[in-house]
Short mmCIF file of C-alpha atoms in Angstrom, two decimals:
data_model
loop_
_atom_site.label_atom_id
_atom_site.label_comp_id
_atom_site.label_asym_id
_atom_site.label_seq_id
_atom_site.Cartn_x
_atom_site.Cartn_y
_atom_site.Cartn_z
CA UNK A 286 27.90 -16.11 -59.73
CA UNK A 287 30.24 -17.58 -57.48
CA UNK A 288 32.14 -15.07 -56.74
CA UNK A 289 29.54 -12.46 -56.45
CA UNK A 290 27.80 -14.83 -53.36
CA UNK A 291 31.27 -14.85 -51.67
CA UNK A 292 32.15 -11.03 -51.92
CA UNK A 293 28.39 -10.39 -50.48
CA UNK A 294 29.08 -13.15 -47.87
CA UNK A 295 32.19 -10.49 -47.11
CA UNK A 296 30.17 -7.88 -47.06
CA UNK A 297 28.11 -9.28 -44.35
CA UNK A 298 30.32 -10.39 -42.41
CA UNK A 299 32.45 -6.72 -42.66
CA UNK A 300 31.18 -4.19 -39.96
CA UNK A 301 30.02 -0.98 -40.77
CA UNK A 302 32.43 2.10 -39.52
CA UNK A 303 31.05 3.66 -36.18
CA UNK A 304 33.14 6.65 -37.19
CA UNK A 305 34.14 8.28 -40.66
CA UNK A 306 36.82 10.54 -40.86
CA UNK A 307 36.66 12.68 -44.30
CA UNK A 308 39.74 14.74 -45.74
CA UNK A 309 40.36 16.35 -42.18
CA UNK A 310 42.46 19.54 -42.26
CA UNK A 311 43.82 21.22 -39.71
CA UNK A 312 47.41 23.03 -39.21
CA UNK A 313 48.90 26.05 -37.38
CA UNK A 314 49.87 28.81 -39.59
CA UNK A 315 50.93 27.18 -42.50
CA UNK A 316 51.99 24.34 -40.94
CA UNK A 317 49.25 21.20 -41.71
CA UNK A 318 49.56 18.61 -39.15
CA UNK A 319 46.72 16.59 -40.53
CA UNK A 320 46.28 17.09 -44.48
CA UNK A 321 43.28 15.58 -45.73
CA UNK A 322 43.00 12.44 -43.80
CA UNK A 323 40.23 9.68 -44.31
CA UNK A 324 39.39 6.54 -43.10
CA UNK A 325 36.82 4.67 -41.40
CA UNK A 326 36.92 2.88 -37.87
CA UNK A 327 34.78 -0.27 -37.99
CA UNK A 328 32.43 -1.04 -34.66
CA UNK A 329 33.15 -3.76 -32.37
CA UNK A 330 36.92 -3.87 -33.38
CA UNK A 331 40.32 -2.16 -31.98
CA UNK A 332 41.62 0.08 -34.65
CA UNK A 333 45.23 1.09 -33.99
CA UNK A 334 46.31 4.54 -35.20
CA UNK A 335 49.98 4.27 -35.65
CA UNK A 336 52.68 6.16 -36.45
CA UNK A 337 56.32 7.99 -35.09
CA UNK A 338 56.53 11.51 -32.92
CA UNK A 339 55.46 13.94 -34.91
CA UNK A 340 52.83 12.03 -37.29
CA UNK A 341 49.91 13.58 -36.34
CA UNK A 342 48.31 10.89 -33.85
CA UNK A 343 47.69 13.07 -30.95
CA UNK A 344 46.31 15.49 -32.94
CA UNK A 345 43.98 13.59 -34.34
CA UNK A 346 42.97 11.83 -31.56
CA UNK A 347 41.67 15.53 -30.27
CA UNK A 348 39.54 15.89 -32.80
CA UNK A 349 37.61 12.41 -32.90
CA UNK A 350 37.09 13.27 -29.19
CA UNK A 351 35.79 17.24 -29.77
CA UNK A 352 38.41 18.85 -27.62
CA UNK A 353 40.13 20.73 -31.18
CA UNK A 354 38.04 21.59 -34.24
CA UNK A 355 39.24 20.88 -37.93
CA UNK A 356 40.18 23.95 -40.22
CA UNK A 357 38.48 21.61 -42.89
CA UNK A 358 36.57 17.97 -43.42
CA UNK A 359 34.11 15.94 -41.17
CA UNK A 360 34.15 13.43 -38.34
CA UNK A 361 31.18 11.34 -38.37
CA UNK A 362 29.97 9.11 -35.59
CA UNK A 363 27.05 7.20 -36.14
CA UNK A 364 26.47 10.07 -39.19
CA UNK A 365 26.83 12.68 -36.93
CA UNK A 366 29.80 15.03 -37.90
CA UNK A 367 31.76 16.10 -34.25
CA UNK A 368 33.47 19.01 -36.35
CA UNK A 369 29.84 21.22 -36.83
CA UNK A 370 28.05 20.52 -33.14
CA UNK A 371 27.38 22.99 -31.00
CA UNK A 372 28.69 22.63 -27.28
CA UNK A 373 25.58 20.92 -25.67
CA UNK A 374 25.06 18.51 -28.59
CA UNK A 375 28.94 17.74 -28.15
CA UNK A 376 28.98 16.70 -24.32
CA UNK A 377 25.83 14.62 -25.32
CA UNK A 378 27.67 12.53 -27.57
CA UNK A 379 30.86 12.43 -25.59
CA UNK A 380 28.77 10.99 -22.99
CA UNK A 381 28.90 7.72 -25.24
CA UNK A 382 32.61 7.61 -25.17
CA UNK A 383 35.74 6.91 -22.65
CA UNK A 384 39.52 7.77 -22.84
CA UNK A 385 42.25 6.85 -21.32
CA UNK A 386 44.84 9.59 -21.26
CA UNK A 387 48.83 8.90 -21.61
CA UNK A 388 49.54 9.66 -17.90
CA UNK A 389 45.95 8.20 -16.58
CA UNK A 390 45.02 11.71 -15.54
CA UNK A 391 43.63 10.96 -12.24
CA UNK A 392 42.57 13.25 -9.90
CA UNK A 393 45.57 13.52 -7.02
CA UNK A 394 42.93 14.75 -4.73
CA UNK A 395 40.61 12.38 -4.75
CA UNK A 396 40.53 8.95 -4.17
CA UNK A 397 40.46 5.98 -6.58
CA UNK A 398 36.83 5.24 -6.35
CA UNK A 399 35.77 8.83 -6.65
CA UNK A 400 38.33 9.53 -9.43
CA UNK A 401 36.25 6.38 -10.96
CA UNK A 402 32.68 7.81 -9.63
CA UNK A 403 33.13 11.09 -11.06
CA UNK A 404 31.55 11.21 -14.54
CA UNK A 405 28.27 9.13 -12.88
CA UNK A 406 27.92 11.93 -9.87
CA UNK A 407 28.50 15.00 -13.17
CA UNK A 408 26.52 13.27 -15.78
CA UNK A 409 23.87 10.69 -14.51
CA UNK A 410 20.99 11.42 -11.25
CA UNK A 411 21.56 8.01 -10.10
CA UNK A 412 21.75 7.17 -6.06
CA UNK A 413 25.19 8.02 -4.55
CA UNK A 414 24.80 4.05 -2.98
CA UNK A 415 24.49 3.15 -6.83
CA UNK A 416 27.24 5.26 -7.99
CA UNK A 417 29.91 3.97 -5.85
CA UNK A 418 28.79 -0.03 -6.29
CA UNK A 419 29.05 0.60 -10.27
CA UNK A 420 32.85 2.27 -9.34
CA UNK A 421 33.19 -0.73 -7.31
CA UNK A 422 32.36 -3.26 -10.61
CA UNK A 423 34.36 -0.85 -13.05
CA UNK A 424 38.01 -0.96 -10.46
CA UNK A 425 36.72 -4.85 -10.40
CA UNK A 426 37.09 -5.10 -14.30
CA UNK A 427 40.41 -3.63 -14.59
CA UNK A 428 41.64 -5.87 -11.90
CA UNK A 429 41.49 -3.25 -8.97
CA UNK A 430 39.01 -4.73 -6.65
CA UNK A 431 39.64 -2.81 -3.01
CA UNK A 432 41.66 -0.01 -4.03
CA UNK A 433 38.59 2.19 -4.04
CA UNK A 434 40.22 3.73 -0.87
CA UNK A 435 43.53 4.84 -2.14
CA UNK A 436 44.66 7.61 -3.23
CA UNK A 437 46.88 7.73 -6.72
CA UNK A 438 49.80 8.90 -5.10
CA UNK A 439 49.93 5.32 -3.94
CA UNK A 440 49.66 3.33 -7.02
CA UNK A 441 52.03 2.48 -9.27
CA UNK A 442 52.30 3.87 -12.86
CA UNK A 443 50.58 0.89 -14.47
CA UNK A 444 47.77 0.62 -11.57
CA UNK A 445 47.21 4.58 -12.23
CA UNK A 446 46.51 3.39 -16.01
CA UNK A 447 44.10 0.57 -14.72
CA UNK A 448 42.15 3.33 -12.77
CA UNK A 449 42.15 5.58 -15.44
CA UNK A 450 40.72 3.17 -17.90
CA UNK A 451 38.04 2.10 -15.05
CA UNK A 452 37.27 5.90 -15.24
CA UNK A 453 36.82 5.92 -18.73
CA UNK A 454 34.12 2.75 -18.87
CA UNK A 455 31.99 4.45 -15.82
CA UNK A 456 29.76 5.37 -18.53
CA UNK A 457 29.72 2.22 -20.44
CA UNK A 458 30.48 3.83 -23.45
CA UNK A 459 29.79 2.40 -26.85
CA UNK A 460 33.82 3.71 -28.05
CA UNK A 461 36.66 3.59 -26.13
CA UNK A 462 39.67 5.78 -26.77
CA UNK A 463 43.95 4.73 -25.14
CA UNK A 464 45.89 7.50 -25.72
CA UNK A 465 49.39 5.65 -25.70
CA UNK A 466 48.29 3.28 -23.44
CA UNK A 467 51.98 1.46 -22.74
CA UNK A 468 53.88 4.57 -22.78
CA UNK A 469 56.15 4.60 -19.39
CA UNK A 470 55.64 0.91 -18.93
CA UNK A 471 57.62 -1.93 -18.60
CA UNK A 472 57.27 -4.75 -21.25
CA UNK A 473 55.47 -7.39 -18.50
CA UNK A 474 53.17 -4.42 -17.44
CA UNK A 475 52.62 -3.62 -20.43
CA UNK A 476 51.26 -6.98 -22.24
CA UNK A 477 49.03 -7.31 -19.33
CA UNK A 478 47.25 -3.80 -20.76
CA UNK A 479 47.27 -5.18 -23.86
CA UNK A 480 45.43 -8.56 -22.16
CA UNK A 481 43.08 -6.24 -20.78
CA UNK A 482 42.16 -4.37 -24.02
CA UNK A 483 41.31 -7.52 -25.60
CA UNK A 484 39.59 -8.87 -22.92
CA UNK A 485 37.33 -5.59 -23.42
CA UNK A 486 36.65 -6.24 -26.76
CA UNK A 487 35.90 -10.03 -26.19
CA UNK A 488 33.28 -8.92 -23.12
CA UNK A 489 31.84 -5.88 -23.97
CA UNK A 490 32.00 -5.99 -27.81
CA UNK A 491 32.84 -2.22 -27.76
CA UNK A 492 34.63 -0.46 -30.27
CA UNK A 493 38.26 0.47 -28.79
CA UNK A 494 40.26 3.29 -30.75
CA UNK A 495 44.19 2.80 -29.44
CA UNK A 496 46.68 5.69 -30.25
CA UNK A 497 50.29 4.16 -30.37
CA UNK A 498 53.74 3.84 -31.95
CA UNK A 499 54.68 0.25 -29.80
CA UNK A 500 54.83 -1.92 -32.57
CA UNK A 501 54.40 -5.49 -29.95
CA UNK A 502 51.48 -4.04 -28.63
CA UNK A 503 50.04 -3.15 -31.97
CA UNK A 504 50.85 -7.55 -33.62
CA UNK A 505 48.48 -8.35 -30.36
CA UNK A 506 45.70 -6.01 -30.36
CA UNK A 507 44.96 -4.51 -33.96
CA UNK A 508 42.24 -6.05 -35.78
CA UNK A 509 42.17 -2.64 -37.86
CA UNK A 510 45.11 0.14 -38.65
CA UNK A 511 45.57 3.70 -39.66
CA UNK A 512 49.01 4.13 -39.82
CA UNK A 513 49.81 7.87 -40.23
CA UNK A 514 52.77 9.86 -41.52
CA UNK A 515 53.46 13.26 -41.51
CA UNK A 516 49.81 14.35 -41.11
CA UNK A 517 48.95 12.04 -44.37
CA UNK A 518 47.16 8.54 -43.96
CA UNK A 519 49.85 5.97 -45.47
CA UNK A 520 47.92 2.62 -45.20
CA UNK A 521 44.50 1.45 -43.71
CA UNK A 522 43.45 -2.22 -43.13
CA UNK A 523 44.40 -4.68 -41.35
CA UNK A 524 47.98 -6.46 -40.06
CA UNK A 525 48.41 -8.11 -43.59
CA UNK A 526 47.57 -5.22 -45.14
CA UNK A 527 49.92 -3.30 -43.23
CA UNK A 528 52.93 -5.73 -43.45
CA UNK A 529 52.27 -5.80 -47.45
CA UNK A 530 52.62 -2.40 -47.68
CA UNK A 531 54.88 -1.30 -50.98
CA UNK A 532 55.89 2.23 -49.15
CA UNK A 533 59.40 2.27 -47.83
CA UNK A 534 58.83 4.39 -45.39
CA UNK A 535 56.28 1.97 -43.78
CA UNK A 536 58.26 -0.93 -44.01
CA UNK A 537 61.04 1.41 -41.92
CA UNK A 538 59.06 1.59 -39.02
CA UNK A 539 57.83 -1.58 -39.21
CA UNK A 540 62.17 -3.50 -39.89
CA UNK A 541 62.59 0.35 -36.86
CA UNK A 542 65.13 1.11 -39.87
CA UNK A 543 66.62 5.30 -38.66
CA UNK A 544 66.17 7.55 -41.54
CA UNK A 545 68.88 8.58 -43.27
CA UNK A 546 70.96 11.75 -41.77
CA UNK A 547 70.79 14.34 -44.19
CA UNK A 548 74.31 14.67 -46.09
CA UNK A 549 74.30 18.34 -46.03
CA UNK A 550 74.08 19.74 -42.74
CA UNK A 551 73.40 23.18 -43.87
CA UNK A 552 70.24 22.18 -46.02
CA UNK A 553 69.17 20.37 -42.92
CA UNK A 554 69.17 22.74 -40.70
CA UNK A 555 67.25 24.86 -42.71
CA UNK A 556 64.63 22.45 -43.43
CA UNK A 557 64.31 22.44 -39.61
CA UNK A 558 63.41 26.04 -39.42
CA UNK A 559 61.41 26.12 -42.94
CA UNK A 560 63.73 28.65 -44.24
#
């Protein structure tokens, strides 16, 4: 009886997945770069999907956002499968979500407050005066109060990611999405993102989706982790979960243990070219 009150206490206390992924297929040719990949991203959390060059993160991270279709399986946010919407159904639920690309993807051409401005003058009918006081609060937020002016040409690499992510909450959107948030940072720059990701989730209670393979950003932030490996999901859950892991190839990455060179340098090389 005991126990049964304590694993419903869990239960309670466990939150529900914003998005499911279910046995997701998708390749080129007969390549598969994701093959069958579930799991679940809880809401109000930061779920870390890690894994090396090559594992299948950036791919994936296309399709939870709409821009690639699946060859097979379903993506469901808030029970609504991505993979089978139309076009206008789509932009309707990206709406609801931000991203922060790799580079920050900001518009050269336009300053930093109407890089920021953009998606409220595309998507919302709202007052220009209003639209560029709620840029104003979003550059505020990711500590970029009075660089509304500049262009990104003046920035610096981790400001441009700053401005990017401001971009990517103009919408106050319920998930956020970092594609490889620290890459082409230093280490101080760096934590500070990772300061700022948390600080998200502590004010805002969203649910933050972070693609990476830096493991010191991933001990600070992660409350949840897919970590992925060639296009196969090798452990979900969270940082003791992860650490516990039985699979060698997991606790590689983790010790950054180089795979072994292949002994025969012939066989290699045609394992390269799938010959």
């Amino acid at each position: 009886m005991e126990e049964r009150v304590r694993r419903e206490d869990v239960n309670r206390r466990a939150p529900a997945a914003i998005i499911e992924v279910r046995d997701l297929v998708t390749g080129y040719g007969d390549r598969r770069i994701l093959d069958g990949v579930s799991f679940g991203v809880p809401e109000g959390l930061v779920t870390v999907i890690l894994g090396g060059s090559g594992s299948g993160k950036s791919t994936l991270l296309r399709h939870l956002i709409g821009l690639q279709r699946p060859s097979r399986g379903q993506i469901l946010v808030r029970g609504r499968d991505v993979a089978a919407m139309g076009s206008a159904e789509l932009t309707e639920v990206r709406k609801r979500m931000g991203i922060l690309f790799q580079s920050g993807a900001l518009l050269n051409s336009m300053s930093v407050g109407d890089n920021v401005a953009l998606p409220l003058r595309e998507h919302t009918l709202l007052q220009e005066s209003t639209i560029q006081i709620m840029a104003r609060i979003k550059l505020q937020l990711v500590g970029l109060a009075g660089f509304e002016d500049f262009m990104p040409a003046q920035l610096s690499g981790g400001m441009k990611k700053r401005a990017g992510l401001a971009r990517a909450m103009a919408m106050d959107p319920e998930i956020l999405f970092f594609d490889e948030p620290s890459a082409g940072l230093d280490p101080v720059t760096a934590a500070a993102l990772d300061e700022l990701i948390l600080k998200l989730k502590r004010t805002f209670r969203m649910t933050l989706v972070v693609v990476t393979h830096e493991l010191p950003s991933l001990y600070i932030i992660a409350d949840h982790v897919v970590m992925l490996m060639g296009g196969k999901v090798l452990v979900e859950g969270d940082l003791a979960t992860l650490r516990a892991s039985s699979d060698s190839r997991v606790q590689d990455f983790l010790a950054r243990r180089p795979a072994p060179e292949a002994e025969d340098a012939e066989a290699y090389l045609k394992s390269l070219v799938g010959s």
